[in-house]
Coordinates of C-alpha atoms and ligand atoms in Angstrom, one line a residue:
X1303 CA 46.3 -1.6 -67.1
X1304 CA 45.8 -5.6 -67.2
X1305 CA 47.5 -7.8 -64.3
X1306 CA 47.4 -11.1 -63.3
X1307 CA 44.9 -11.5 -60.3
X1308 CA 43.7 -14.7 -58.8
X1309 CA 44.5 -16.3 -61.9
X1310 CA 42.2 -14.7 -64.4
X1311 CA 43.4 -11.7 -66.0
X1312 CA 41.4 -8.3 -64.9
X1313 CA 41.7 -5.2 -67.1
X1314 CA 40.2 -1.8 -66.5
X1315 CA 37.6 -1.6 -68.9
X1316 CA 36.8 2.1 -68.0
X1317 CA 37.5 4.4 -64.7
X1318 CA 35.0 7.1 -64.4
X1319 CA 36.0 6.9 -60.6
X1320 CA 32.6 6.1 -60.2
X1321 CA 30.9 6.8 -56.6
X1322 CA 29.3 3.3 -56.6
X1323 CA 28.6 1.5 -60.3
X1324 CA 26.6 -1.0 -60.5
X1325 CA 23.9 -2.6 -62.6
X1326 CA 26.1 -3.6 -65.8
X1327 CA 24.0 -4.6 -68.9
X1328 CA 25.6 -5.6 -72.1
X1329 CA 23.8 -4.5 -75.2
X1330 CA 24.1 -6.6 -77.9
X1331 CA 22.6 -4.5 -80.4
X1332 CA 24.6 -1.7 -79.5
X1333 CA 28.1 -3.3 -78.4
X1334 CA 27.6 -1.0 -74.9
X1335 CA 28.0 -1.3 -71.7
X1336 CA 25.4 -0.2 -70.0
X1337 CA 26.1 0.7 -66.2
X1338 CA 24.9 3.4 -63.5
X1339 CA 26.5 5.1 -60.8
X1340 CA 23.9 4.7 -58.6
X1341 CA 24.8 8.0 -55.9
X1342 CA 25.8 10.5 -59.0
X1343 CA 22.4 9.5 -60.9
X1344 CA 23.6 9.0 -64.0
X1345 CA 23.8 6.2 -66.6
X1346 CA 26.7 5.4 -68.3
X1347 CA 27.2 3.8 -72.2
X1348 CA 30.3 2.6 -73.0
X1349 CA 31.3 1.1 -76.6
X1350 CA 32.7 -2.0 -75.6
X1351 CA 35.1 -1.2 -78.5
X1352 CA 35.8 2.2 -79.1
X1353 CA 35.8 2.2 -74.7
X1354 CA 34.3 5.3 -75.2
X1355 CA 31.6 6.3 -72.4
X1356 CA 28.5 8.9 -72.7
X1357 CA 26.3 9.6 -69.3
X1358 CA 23.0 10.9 -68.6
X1359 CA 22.0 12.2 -65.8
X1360 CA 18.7 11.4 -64.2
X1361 CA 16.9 13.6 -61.3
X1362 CA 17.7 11.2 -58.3
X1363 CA 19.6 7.8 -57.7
X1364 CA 19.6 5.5 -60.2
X1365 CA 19.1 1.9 -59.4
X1366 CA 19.7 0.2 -62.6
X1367 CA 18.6 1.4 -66.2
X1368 CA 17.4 -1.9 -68.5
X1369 CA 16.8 -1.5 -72.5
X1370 CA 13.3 -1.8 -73.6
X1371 CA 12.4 -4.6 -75.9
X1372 CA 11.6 -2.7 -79.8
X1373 CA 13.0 0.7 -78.9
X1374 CA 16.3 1.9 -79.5
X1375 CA 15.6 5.5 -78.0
X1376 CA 13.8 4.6 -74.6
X1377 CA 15.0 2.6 -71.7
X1378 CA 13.2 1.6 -68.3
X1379 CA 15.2 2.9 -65.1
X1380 CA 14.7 3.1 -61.4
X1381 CA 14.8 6.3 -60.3
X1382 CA 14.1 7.1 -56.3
X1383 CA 11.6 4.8 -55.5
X1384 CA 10.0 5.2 -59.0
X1385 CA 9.5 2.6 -62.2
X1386 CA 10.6 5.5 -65.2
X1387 CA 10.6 5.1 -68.8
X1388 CA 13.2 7.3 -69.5
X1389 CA 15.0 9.2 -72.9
X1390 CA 18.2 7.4 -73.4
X1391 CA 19.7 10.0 -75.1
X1392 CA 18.8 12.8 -73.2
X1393 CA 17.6 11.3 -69.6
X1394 CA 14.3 13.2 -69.9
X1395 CA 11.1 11.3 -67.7
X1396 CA 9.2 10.3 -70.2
X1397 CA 6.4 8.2 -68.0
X1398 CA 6.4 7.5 -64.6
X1399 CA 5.2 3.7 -64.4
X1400 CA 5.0 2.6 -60.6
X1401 CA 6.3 4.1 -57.2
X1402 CA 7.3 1.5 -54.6
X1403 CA 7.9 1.8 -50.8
X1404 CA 4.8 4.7 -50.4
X1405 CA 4.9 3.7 -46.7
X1406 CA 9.1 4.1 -46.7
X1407 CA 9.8 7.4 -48.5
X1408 CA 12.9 7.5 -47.4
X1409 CA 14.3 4.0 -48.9
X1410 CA 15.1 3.8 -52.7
X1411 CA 15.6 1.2 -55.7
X1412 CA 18.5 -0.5 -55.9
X1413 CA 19.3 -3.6 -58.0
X1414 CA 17.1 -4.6 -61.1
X1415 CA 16.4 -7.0 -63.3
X1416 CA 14.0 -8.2 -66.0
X1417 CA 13.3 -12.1 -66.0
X1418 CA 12.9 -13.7 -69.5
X1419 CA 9.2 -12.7 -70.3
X1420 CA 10.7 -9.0 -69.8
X1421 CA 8.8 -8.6 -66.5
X1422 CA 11.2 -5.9 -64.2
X1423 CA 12.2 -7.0 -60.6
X1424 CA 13.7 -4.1 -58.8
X1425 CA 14.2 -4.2 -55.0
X1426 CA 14.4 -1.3 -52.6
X1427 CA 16.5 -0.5 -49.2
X1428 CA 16.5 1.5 -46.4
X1429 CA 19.2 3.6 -44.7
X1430 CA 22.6 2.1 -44.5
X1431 CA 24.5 3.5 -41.3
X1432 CA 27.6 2.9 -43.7
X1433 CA 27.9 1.0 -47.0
X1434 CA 26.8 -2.6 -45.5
X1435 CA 25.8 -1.6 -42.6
X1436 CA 22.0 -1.3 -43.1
X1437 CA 20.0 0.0 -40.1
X1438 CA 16.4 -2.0 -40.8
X1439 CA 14.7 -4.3 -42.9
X1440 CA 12.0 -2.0 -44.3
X1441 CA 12.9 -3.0 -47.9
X1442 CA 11.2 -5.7 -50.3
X1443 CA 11.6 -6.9 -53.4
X1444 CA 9.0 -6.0 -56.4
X1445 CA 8.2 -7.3 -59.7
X1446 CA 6.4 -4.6 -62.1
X1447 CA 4.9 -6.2 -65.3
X1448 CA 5.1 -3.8 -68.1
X1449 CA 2.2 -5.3 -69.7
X1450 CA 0.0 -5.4 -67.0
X1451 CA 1.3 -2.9 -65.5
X1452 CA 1.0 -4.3 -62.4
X1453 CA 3.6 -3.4 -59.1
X1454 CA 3.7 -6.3 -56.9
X1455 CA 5.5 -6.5 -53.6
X1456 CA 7.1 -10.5 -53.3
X1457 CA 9.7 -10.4 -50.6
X1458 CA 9.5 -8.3 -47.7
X1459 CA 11.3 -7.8 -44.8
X1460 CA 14.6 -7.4 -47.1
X1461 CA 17.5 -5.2 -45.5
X1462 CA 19.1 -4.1 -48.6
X1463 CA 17.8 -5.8 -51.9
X1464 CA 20.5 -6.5 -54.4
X1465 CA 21.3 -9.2 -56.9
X1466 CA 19.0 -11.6 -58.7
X1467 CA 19.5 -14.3 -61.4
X1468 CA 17.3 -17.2 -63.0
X1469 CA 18.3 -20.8 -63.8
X1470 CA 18.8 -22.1 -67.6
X1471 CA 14.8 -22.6 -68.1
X1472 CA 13.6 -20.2 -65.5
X1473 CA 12.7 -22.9 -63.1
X1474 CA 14.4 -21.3 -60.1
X1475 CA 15.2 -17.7 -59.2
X1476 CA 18.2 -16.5 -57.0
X1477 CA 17.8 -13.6 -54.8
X1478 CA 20.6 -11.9 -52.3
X1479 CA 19.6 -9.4 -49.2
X1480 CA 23.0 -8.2 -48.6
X1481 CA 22.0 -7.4 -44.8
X1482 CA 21.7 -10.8 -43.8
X1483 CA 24.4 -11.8 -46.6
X1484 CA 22.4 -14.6 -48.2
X1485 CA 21.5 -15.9 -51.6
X1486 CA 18.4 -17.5 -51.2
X1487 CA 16.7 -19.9 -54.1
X1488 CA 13.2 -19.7 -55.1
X1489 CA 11.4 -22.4 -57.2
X1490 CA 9.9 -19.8 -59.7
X1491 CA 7.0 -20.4 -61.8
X1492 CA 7.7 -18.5 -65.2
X1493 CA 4.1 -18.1 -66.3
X1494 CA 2.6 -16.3 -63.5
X1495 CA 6.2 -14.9 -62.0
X1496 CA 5.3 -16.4 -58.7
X1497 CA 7.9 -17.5 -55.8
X1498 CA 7.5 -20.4 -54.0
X1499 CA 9.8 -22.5 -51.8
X1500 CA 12.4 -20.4 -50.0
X1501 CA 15.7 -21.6 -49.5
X1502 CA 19.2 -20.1 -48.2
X1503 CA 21.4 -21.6 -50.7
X1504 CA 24.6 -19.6 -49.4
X1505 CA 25.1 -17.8 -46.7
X1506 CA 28.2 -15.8 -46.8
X1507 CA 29.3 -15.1 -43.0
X1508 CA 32.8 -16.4 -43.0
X1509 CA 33.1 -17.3 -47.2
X1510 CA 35.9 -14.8 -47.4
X1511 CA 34.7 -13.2 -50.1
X1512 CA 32.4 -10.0 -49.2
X1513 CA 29.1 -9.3 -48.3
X1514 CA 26.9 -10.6 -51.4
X1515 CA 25.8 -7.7 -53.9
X1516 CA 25.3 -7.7 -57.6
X1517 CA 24.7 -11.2 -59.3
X1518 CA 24.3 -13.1 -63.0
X1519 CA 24.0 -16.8 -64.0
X1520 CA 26.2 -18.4 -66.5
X1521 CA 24.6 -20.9 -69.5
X1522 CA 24.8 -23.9 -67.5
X1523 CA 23.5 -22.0 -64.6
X1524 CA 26.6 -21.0 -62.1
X1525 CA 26.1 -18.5 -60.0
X1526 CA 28.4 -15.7 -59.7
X1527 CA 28.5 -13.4 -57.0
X1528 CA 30.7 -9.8 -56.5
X1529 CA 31.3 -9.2 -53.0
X1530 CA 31.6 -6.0 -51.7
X1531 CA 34.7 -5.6 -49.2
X1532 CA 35.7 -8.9 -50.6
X1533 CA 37.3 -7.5 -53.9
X1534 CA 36.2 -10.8 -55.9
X1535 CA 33.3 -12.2 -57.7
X1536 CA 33.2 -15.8 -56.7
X1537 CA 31.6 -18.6 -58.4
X1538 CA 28.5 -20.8 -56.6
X1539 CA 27.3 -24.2 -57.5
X1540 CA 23.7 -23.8 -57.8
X1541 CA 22.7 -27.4 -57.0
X1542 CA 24.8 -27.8 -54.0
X1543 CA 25.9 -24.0 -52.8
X1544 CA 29.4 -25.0 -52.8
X1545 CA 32.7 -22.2 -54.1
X1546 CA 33.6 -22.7 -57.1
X1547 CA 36.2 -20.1 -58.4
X1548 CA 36.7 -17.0 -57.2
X1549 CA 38.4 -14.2 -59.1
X1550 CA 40.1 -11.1 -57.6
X1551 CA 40.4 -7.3 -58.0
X1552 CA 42.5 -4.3 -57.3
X1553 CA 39.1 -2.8 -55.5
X1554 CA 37.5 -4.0 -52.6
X1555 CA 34.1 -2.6 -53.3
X1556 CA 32.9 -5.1 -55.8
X1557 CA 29.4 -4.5 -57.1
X1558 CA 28.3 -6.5 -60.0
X1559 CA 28.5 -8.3 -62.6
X1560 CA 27.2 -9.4 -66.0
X1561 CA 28.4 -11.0 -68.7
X1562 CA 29.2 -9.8 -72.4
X1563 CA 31.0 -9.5 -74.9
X1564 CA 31.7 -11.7 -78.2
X1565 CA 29.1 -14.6 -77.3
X1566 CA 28.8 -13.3 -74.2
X1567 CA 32.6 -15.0 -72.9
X1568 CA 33.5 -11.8 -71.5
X1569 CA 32.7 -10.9 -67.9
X1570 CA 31.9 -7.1 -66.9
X1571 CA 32.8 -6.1 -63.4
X1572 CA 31.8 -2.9 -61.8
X1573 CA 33.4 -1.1 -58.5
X1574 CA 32.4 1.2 -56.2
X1575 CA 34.6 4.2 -54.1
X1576 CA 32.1 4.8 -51.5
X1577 CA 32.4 5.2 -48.0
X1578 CA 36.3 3.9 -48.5
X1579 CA 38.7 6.0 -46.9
X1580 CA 42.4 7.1 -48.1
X1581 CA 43.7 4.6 -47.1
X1582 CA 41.9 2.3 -49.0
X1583 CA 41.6 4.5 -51.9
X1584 CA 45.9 4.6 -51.8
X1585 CA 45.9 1.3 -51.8
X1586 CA 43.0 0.4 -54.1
X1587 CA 42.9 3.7 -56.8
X1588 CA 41.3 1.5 -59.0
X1589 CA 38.1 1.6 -56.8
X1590 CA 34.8 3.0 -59.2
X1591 CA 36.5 1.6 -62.5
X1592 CA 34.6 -0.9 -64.7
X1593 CA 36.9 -4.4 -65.0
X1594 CA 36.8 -6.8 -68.0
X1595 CA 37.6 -10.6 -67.6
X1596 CA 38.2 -11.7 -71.1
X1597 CA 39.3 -15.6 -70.0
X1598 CA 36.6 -16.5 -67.0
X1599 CA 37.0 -19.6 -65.3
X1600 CA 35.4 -22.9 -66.7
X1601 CA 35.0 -20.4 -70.3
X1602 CA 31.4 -19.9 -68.6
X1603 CA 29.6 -17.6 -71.1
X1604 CA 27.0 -16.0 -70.1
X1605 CA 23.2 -15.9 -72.4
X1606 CA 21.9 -12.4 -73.7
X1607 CA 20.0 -10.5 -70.8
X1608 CA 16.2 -9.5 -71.3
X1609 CA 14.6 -6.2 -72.2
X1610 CA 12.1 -4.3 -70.3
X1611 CA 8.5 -5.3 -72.3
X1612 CA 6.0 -2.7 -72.1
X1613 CA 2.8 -1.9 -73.6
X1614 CA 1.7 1.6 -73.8
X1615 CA -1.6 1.9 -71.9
X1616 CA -4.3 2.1 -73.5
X1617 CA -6.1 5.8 -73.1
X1618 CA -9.7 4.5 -72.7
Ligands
BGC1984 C1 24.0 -0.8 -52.4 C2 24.9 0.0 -51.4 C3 25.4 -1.0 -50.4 C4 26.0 -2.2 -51.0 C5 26.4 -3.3 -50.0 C6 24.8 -1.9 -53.0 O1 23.9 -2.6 -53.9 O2 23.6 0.1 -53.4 O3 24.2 1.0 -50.9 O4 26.3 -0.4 -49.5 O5 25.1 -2.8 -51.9 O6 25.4 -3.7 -49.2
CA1985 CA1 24.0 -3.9 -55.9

């Protein structure tokens, strides 16, 4: 299927019917996909030629699954409220690294993310009464350092953590809590990973174009946003928070997205079916499929992601 939307060309890449995908991760070295369906607990591979898709499944929900920097069999996922290393051929728990939330068992991980040094940011969330409709703010946002293996909680008060980004040369970092439906900007110190300087950069009450979810940056540092109930992923200016494309999709749940691809022009878009009725599955069946924008606006290209680092502890 490929139609004209919005004036860039969507296609469905691949349509698992997916309960809510999210978390898309090209790999270079593999020419995957990588993307999880966060309420079915698996994560999915798809060739990025061949189309063809292999899943694991892992115990609980999986936030987001991240190569990890030097190995081709293991991978660094977020599984329940836990930090996993994790088989990726087989799913199996190989380590568990960190647990976050002890004093919210009932929230889990959601959205992930390794800055450039390979440190992981995950947040967690609480309860949603209904997709977007969280019911507190007893999430936060973490960073776990792989080396130090350190968990450390940096943003608290968060409704339902989701997307994060970094500038060209790590200077800034670019958060969303989709409960109060802001991107905030932090000045970010890429040594020690520390946040400074909080700023809502857009607020998305009455933008038109869903409550901010999953994000990624483009090379000269655009921010691009997919809105879920807003069936886009629109386009931010990161010095002045202004619109500056948006591009539509036959589902209104949109997720994610990353880009990928042949030097990383290609935009990955992932969709979710939950909580949408039949009504809106009848008129969106595409809802849960993985999109591909091969022309996206402005040619923005996106720059490789980063790998999970991690150094075995030591046994002393
Ligand atoms: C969460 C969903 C939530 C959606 C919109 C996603 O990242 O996993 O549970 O409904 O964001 O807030
Ligand atoms: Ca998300």
């Amino acid at each position: 299927m490929s139609a004209s939307v919005g004036g860039s060309a969507v296609e469905v890449f691949c349509n698992r019917q997916a309960i809510l995908a999210e978390g898309p991760f090209y790999d270079g070295i593999t020419n995957e996909l990588i993307w999880v369906d966060i309420l079915n607990n698996t994560v999915n591979f798809t060739n990025v030629d061949s189309k063809h898709t292999r899943s694991i499944s892992l115990p609980e929900n999986v936030g987001s699954a991240i190569p990890m920097e030097g190995s081709a069999s293991q991978m660094v996922a977020l599984v329940g409220r836990k930090v996993c290393i994790v088989d990726r051929q087989t799913g199996e728990t190989q380590h568990q690294l960190a647990l976050a939330d002890q004093d919210y068992p009932k929230n889990r991980m959601n959205d992930g993310k390794c800055d450039a040094r390979g440190r992981l940011w995950c947040g967690t969330m609480g309860y949603e009464k209904s997709p977007g409709e969280p019911v507190s703010s007893e999430g936060s946002l973490y960073c776990y350092d792989g080396v130090t293996h350190m968990l450390t909680r940096k943003v608290t008060d968060v409704c339902v953590s989701n997307g994060m980004a970094w500038s060209p040369g790590n200077t800034k970092m670019y958060y969303i809590d989709s409960g109060p439906r802001k991107l905030w900007s932090f000045d970010f110190d890429d040594a020690s990973g520390c946040l400074t300087n909080r700023q809502v950069l857009v607020d998305f009450h009455d933008k038109g174009v869903g409550i901010p979810d999953g994000m990624c940056t483009d090379s000269e540092g655009r921010l691009w946003v997919a809105g879920f109930f807003g069936a886009a992923v629109s386009c931010w200016d990161p010095a002045t928070g202004e619109l500056l494309a948006k591009i539509e999709f036959p589902a209104r749940r949109t997720t994610s997205c990353c880009f990928g691809g042949p030097d990383f022009g290609w935009m990955f878009v992932t969709t979710a079916r939950v909580g949408a009725g039949e009504e809106e599955l009848s008129e969106y069946p595409l809802s849960g499929a993985v999109f591909l924008v091969r022309e996206v606006p402005f040619g923005a290209k996106g720059v490789p992601p980063s790998p999970f680092k991690w150094a075995v502890k030591s046994m002393v």
